[in-house]
Amino acid sequence: MKTDAEFPIADMRTRLLDWYDAEGRSLPWRIRPEDRKTGRTADPYAVWLSEIMLQQTTVPHATPYYGKFLERWPTVHDLASAHEDEVFAAWAGLGYYARARNLMACARAVSEAGGRFPKNEKALLTLPGIGPYTAAAIRAAAFDLPASVVDGNVERVIARLCAIPKPVKNSKPEIRRVAGDLASPERPGDYAQAIMDLGATVCTPRSPTCPSCPWQGECIAFAEGNPETYPVKAPKTIRPHRRAVGFAVFRGSEIWLRKRPPKGLLGGMLEVPSTDWRNESWGDAEAMSQAPFNSGWEARATIHHVFTHFSLDMQMWRYEADQEWEPIEGGWYAIGDIDELALPSLMKKAIGAAL
Ligand code: SF4
């Protein structure tokens, strides 16, 4: 791999920043170079909110959510005092609810400490949901402080620039080192956003537009004529598959839902009760032993859902309860309100299949 010492670093920084000044994206949470010149500074709350949303989704998908959150909870104090269920409902569609829980916990911690996000990396890392990447992104984008911000876009740019012959997961230290050496000490915030924009808009996963790239002259993958082969792909791992039976209990126009345990997958979210999620299939008698009623079920469709680390088939069973029956945990929810509830998409699918 080519080392940073062999790159004309100062020249590359200038070219990238010139490109960013002309071509960088305008994003609602971002302070552009022309804004800085007028003395405008970023709102750390807005930057933090966008970074948490962008941890698991794309800019086009996150932008309407960002607008909705900022309109409803314009300051960290507003978000800190919001009801958790309201925030979860607004988060629906942004994936992993653990992040929404951390979002609330972080907002409360910052609000209790006076409402200012810390600038210091160590202090940022003590906040819920803020890891090294997010801390670096907040330092750079919100406070214009030097920080090594390496996301998937930056990894791709560096892997191609240096034609790294290993998958990203095996070359993170090299990528970080090169990214750190290239970073601009004079304009750290703009530089961090510039290299991410380069990856997002020019050095794209497929069909990078190398003729528009300010680093084409140094890029080894371009010189080799095969930029798309980088980053080198890691061998595929097989995603485990699990199976469960879901128990949808209806009472007229209502459905029984309960909260999942606070920790773990979909922690604290509402759910339709189910058997354990396991590798083996479930026989009817076996599933019945975990059902809330031991007869009277009607089999419905099986739904399929893919999580990051495993996939799940859930065969739905439906039960119509007597008006007098009351569950010992959870409660009844109007079926017409399902879309408004903080329900994971798996559970929305499960209810849809059981209706
Ligand atoms: Fe990416 Fe092409 Fe630029 Fe290389 S020249 S960094 S492959 S856009």
Tab-separated table of N, CA and C and ligand atoms in Angstrom, residues 157 160-161 198 202-203 208-210 213 215-216 219 221-222 227, ligand 1:
chain	number	residue	atom	x	y	z
A	157	VAL	N	-13.199	5.859	-0.063
A	157	VAL	CA	-12.279	6.768	-0.770
A	157	VAL	C	-10.831	6.362	-0.492
A	160	ARG	N	-9.677	3.094	-2.079
A	160	ARG	CA	-9.406	3.229	-3.515
A	160	ARG	C	-8.149	4.069	-3.761
A	161	LEU	N	-8.068	5.153	-3.027
A	161	LEU	CA	-6.898	6.027	-3.190
A	161	LEU	C	-5.604	5.220	-3.029
A	198	LEU	N	-17.209	13.624	-0.849
A	198	LEU	CA	-16.526	13.038	-2.002
A	198	LEU	C	-16.964	11.579	-2.157
A	202	VAL	N	-19.148	11.408	-5.422
A	202	VAL	CA	-18.227	11.181	-6.551
A	202	VAL	C	-17.652	9.762	-6.495
A	203	CYS	N	-17.047	9.446	-5.367
A	203	CYS	CA	-16.425	8.118	-5.219
A	203	CYS	C	-17.486	7.146	-4.696
A	208	PRO	N	-18.026	5.184	-9.823
A	208	PRO	CA	-17.488	6.471	-9.350
A	208	PRO	C	-17.177	7.375	-10.544
A	209	THR	N	-17.417	8.683	-10.355
A	209	THR	CA	-17.171	9.621	-11.468
A	209	THR	C	-15.765	10.202	-11.313
A	210	CYS	N	-14.793	9.380	-11.593
A	210	CYS	CA	-13.386	9.744	-11.391
A	210	CYS	C	-12.965	11.018	-12.135
A	213	CYS	N	-13.084	13.929	-9.895
A	213	CYS	CA	-12.496	13.761	-8.564
A	213	CYS	C	-11.211	14.585	-8.409
A	215	TRP	N	-8.849	14.047	-6.514
A	215	TRP	CA	-7.707	13.188	-6.174
A	215	TRP	C	-7.403	12.153	-7.261
A	216	GLN	N	-7.970	12.362	-8.429
A	216	GLN	CA	-7.764	11.370	-9.478
A	216	GLN	C	-6.279	11.139	-9.771
A	219	CYS	N	-4.848	8.720	-7.253
A	219	CYS	CA	-5.610	7.522	-6.909
A	219	CYS	C	-5.055	6.269	-7.603
A	221	ALA	N	-6.251	3.125	-7.410
A	221	ALA	CA	-7.305	2.293	-8.014
A	221	ALA	C	-7.690	2.847	-9.382
A	222	PHE	N	-7.731	4.176	-9.504
A	222	PHE	CA	-8.042	4.779	-10.802
A	222	PHE	C	-6.934	4.435	-11.807
A	227	PRO	N	-11.405	1.006	-10.109
A	227	PRO	CA	-11.770	1.517	-8.776
A	227	PRO	C	-12.889	0.756	-8.102
B	1	SF4	FE1	-12.611	7.478	-5.999
B	1	SF4	FE2	-12.157	7.702	-8.618
B	1	SF4	FE3	-11.464	9.645	-6.944
B	1	SF4	FE4	-10.152	7.349	-6.944
B	1	SF4	S1	-10.274	8.819	-8.629
B	1	SF4	S2	-10.825	8.487	-5.148
B	1	SF4	S3	-11.793	5.915	-7.343
B	1	SF4	S4	-13.542	8.962	-7.415
